[in-house]
CSV table of N, CA, C and O in Angstrom, one decimal:
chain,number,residue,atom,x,y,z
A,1,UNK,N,100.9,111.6,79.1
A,1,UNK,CA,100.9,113.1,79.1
A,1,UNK,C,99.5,113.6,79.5
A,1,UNK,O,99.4,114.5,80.4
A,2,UNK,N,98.7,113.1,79.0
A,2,UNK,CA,97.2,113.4,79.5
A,2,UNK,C,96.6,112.7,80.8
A,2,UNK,O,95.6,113.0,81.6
A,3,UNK,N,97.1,112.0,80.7
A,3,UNK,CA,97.0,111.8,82.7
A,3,UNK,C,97.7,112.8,83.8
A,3,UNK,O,97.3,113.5,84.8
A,4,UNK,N,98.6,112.6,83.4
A,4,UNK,CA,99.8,113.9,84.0
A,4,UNK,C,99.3,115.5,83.9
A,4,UNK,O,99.9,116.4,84.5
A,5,UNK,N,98.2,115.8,82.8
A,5,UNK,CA,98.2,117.0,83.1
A,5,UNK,C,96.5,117.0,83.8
A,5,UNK,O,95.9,118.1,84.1
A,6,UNK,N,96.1,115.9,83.8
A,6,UNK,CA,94.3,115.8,84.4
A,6,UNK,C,94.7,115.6,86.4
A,6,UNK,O,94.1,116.3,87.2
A,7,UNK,N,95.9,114.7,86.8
A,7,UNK,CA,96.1,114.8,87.5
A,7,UNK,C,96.7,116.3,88.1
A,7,UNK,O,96.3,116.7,89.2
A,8,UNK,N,97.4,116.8,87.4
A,8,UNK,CA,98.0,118.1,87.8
A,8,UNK,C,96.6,119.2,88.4
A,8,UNK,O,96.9,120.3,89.0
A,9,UNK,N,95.2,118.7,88.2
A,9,UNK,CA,94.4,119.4,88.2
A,9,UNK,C,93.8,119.5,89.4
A,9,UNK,O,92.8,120.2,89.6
A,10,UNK,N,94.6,118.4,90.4
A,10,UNK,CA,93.3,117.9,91.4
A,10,UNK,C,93.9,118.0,92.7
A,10,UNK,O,94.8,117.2,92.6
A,11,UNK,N,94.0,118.5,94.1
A,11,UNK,CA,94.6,118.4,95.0
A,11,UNK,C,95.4,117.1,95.8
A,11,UNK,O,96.5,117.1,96.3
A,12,UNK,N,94.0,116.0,95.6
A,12,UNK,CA,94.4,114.5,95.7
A,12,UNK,C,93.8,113.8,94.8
A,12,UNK,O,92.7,113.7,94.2
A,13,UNK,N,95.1,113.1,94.6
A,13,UNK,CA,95.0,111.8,93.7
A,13,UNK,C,95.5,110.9,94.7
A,13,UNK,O,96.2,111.1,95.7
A,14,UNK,N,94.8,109.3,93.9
A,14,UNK,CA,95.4,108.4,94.5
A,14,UNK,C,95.5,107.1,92.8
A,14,UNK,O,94.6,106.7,92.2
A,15,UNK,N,96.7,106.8,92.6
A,15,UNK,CA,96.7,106.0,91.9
A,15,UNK,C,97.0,104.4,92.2
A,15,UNK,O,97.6,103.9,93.1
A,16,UNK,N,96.4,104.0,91.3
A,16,UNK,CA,95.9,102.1,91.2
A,16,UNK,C,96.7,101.5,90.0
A,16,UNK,O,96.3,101.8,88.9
A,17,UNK,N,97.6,100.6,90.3
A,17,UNK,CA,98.1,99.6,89.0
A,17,UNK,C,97.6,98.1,89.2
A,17,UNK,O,97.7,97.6,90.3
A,18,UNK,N,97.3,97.4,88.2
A,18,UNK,CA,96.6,96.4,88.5
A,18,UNK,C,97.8,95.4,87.5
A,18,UNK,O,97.9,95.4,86.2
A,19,UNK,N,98.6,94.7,88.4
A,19,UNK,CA,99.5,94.1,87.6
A,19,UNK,C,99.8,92.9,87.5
A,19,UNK,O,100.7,92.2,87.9
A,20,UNK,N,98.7,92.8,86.8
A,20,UNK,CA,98.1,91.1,86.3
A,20,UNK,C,98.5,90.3,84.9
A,20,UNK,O,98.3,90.8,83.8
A,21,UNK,N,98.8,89.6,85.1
A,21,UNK,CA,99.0,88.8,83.8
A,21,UNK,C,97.9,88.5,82.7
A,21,UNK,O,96.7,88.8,83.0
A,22,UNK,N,98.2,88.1,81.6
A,22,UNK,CA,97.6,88.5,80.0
A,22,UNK,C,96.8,87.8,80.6
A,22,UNK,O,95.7,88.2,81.0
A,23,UNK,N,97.2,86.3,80.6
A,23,UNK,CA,96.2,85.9,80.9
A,23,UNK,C,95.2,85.5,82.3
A,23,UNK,O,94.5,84.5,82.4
A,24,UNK,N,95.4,86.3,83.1
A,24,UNK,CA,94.4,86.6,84.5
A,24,UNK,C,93.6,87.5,83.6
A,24,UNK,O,92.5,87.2,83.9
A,25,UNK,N,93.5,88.6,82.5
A,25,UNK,CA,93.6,89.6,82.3
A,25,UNK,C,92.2,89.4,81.2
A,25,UNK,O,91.1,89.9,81.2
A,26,UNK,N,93.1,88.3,80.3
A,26,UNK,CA,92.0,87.8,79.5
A,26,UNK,C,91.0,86.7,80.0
A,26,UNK,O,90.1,86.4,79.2
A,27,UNK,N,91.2,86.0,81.3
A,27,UNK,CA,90.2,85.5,82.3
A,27,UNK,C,89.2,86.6,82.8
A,27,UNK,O,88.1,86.6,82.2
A,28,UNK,N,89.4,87.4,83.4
A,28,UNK,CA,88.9,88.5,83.6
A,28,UNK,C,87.4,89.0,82.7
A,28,UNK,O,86.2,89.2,83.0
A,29,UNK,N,88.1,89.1,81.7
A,29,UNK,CA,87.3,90.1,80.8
A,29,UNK,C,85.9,89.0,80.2
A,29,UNK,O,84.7,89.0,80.0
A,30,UNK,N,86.6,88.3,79.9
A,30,UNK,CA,85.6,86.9,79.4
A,30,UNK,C,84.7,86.9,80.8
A,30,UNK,O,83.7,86.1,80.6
A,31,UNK,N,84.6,87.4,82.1
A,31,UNK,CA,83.2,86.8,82.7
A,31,UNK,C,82.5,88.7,82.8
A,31,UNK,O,81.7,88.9,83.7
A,32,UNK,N,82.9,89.7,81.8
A,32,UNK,CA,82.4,91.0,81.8
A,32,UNK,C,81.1,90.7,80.6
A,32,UNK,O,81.2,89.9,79.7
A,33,UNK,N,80.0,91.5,80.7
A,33,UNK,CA,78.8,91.7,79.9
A,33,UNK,C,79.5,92.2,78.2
A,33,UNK,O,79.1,91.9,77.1
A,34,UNK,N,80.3,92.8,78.3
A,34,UNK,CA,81.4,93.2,77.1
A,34,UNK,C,82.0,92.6,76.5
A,34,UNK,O,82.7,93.0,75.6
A,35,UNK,N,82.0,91.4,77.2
A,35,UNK,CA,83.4,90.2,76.4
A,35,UNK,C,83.1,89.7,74.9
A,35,UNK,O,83.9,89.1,74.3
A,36,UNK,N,82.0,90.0,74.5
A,36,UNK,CA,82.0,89.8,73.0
A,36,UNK,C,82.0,91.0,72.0
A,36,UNK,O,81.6,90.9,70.9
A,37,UNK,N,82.7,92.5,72.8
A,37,UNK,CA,82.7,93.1,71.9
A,37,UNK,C,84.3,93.2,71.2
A,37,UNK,O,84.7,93.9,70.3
A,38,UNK,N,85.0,92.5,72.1
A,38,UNK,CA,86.6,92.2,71.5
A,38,UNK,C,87.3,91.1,72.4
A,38,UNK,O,86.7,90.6,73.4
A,39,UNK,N,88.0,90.8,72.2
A,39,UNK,CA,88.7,89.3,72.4
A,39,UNK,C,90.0,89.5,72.5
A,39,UNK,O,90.4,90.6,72.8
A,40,UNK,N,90.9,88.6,72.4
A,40,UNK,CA,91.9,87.9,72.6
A,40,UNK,C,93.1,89.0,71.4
A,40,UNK,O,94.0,89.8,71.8
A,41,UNK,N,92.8,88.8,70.2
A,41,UNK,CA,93.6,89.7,69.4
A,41,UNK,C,93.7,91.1,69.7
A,41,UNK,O,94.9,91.6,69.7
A,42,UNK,N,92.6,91.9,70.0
A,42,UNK,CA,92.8,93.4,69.9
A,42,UNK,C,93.5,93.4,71.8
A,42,UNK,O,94.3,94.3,71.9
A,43,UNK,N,93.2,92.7,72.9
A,43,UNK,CA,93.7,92.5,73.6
A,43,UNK,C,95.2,92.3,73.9
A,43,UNK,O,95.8,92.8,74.8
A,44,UNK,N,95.6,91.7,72.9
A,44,UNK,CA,96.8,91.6,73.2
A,44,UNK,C,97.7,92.9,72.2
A,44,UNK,O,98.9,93.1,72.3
A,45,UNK,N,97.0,93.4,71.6
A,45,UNK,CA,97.5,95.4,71.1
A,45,UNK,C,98.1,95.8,72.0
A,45,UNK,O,99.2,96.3,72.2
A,46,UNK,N,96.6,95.6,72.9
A,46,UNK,CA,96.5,96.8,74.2
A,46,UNK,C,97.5,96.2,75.3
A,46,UNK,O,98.3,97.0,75.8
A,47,UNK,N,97.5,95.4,75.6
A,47,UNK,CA,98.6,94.8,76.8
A,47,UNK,C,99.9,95.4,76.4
A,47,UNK,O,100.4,95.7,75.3
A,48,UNK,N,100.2,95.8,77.8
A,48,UNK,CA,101.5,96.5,78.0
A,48,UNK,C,101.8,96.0,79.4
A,48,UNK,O,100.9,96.0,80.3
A,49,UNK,N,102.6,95.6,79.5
A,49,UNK,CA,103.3,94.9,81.1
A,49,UNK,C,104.0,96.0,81.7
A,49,UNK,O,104.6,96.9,81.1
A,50,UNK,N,103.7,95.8,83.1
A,50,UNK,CA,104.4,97.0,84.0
A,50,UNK,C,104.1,98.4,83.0
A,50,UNK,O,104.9,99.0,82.4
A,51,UNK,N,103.0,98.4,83.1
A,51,UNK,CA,102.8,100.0,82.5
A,51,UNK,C,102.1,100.8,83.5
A,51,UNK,O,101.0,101.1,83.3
A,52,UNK,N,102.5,101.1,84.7
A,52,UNK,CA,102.8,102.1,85.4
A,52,UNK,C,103.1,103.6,85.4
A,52,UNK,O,104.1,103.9,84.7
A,53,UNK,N,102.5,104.5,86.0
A,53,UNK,CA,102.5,106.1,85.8
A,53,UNK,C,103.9,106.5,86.7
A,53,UNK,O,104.7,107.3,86.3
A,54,UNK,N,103.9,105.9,87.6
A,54,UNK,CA,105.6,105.9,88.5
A,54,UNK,C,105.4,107.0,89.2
A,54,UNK,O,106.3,107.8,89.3
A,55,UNK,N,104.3,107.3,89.7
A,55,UNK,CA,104.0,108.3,90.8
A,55,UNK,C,104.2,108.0,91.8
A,55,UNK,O,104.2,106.8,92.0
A,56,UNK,N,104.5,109.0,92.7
A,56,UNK,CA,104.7,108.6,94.2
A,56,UNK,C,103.5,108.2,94.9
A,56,UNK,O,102.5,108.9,94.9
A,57,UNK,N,103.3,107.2,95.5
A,57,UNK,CA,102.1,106.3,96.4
A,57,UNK,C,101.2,105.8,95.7
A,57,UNK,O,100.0,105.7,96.0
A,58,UNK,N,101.9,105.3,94.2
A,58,UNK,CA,101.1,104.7,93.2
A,58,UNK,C,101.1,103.0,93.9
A,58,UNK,O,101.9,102.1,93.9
A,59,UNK,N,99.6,103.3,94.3
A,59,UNK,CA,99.7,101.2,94.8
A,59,UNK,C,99.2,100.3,93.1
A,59,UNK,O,98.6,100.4,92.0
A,60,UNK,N,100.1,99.3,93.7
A,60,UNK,CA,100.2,98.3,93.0
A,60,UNK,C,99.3,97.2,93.2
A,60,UNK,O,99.2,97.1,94.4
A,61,UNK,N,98.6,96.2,92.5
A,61,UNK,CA,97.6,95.4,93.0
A,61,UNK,C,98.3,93.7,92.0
A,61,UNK,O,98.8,93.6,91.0
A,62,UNK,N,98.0,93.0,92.7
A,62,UNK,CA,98.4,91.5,91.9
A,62,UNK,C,97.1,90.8,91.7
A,62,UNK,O,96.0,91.0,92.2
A,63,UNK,N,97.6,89.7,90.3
A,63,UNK,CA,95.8,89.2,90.4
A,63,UNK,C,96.0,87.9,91.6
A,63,UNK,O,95.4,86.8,91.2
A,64,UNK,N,96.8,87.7,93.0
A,64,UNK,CA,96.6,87.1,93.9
A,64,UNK,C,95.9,87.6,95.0
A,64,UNK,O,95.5,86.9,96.0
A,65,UNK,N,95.6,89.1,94.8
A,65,UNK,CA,94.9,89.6,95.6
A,65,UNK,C,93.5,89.5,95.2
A,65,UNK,O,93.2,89.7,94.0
A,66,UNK,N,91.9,89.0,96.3
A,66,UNK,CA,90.8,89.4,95.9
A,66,UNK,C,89.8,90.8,95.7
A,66,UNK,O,89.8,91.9,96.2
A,67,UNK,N,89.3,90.3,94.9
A,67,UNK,CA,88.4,91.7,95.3
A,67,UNK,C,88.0,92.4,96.0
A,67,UNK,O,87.8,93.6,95.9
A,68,UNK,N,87.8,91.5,97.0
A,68,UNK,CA,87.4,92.1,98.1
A,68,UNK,C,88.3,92.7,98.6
A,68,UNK,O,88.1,93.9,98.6
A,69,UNK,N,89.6,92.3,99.2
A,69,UNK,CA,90.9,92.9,99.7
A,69,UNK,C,91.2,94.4,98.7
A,69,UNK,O,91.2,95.5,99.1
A,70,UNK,N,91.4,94.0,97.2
A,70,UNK,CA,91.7,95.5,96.6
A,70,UNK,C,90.5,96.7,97.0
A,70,UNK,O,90.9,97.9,97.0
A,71,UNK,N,88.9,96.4,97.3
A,71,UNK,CA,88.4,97.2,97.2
A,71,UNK,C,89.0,97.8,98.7
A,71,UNK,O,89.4,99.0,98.7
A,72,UNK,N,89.1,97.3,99.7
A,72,UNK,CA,88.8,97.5,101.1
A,72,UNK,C,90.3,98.3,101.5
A,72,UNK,O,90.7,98.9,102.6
A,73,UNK,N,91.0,97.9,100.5
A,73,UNK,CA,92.6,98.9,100.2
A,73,UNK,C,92.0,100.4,99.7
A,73,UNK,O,92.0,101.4,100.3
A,74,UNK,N,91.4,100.3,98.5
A,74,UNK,CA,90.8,101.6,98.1
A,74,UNK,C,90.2,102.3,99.0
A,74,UNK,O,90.6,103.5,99.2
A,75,UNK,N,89.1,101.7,99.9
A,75,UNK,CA,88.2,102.2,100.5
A,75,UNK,C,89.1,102.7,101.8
A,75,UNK,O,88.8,103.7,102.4
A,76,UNK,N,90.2,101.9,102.1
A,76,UNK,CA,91.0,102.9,103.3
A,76,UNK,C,91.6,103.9,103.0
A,76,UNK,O,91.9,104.6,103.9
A,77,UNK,N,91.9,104.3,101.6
A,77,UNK,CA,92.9,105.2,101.0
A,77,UNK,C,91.9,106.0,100.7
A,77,UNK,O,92.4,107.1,100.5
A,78,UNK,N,91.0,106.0,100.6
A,78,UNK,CA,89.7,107.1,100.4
A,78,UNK,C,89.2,107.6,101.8
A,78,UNK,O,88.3,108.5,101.9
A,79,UNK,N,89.7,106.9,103.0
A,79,UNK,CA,89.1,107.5,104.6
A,79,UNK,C,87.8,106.6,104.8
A,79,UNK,O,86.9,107.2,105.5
A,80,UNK,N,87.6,105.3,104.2
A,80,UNK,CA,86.9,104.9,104.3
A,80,UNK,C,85.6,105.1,104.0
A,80,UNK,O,84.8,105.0,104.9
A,81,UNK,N,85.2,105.5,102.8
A,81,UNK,CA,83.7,106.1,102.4
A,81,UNK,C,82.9,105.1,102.5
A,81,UNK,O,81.7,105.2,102.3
């Protein structure tokens, strides 16, 4: 509900789902400067699969895609900044 009404605010949006598995997820986070302020338990609270806003031109990302590739997807959907 509070995204829906923060988006309602803005002329363009562009939304990003990053729809990666628990564990790409908890790979991930373990090589962040933050990874010892929670783990694996409070992690798996927060995991929700396919949790998606279901907006129209909401891109989807896989963890087979790299980084590089998702950024250079963003950066074309932004006109290239």
């Amino acid at each position: 509900e509070m995204l829906s009404e923060l988006i309602g605010s803005f002329d363009e949006v562009h939304t990003y789902y990053f729809d990666i598995s628990f564990e790409e997820t908890l790979r991930r986070h373990g090589t962040k400067s933050n990874a010892n302020e929670f783990g694996e338990p409070e992690m798996r609270e927060w995991y929700t699969k396919e949790d998606m806003l279901g907006l129209p031109g909401e891109r989807v990302f896989s963890d087979s895609q790299s980084e590089n590739e998702v950024l250079s997807l963003i950066m074309a959907d932004l006109g290239g900044l």
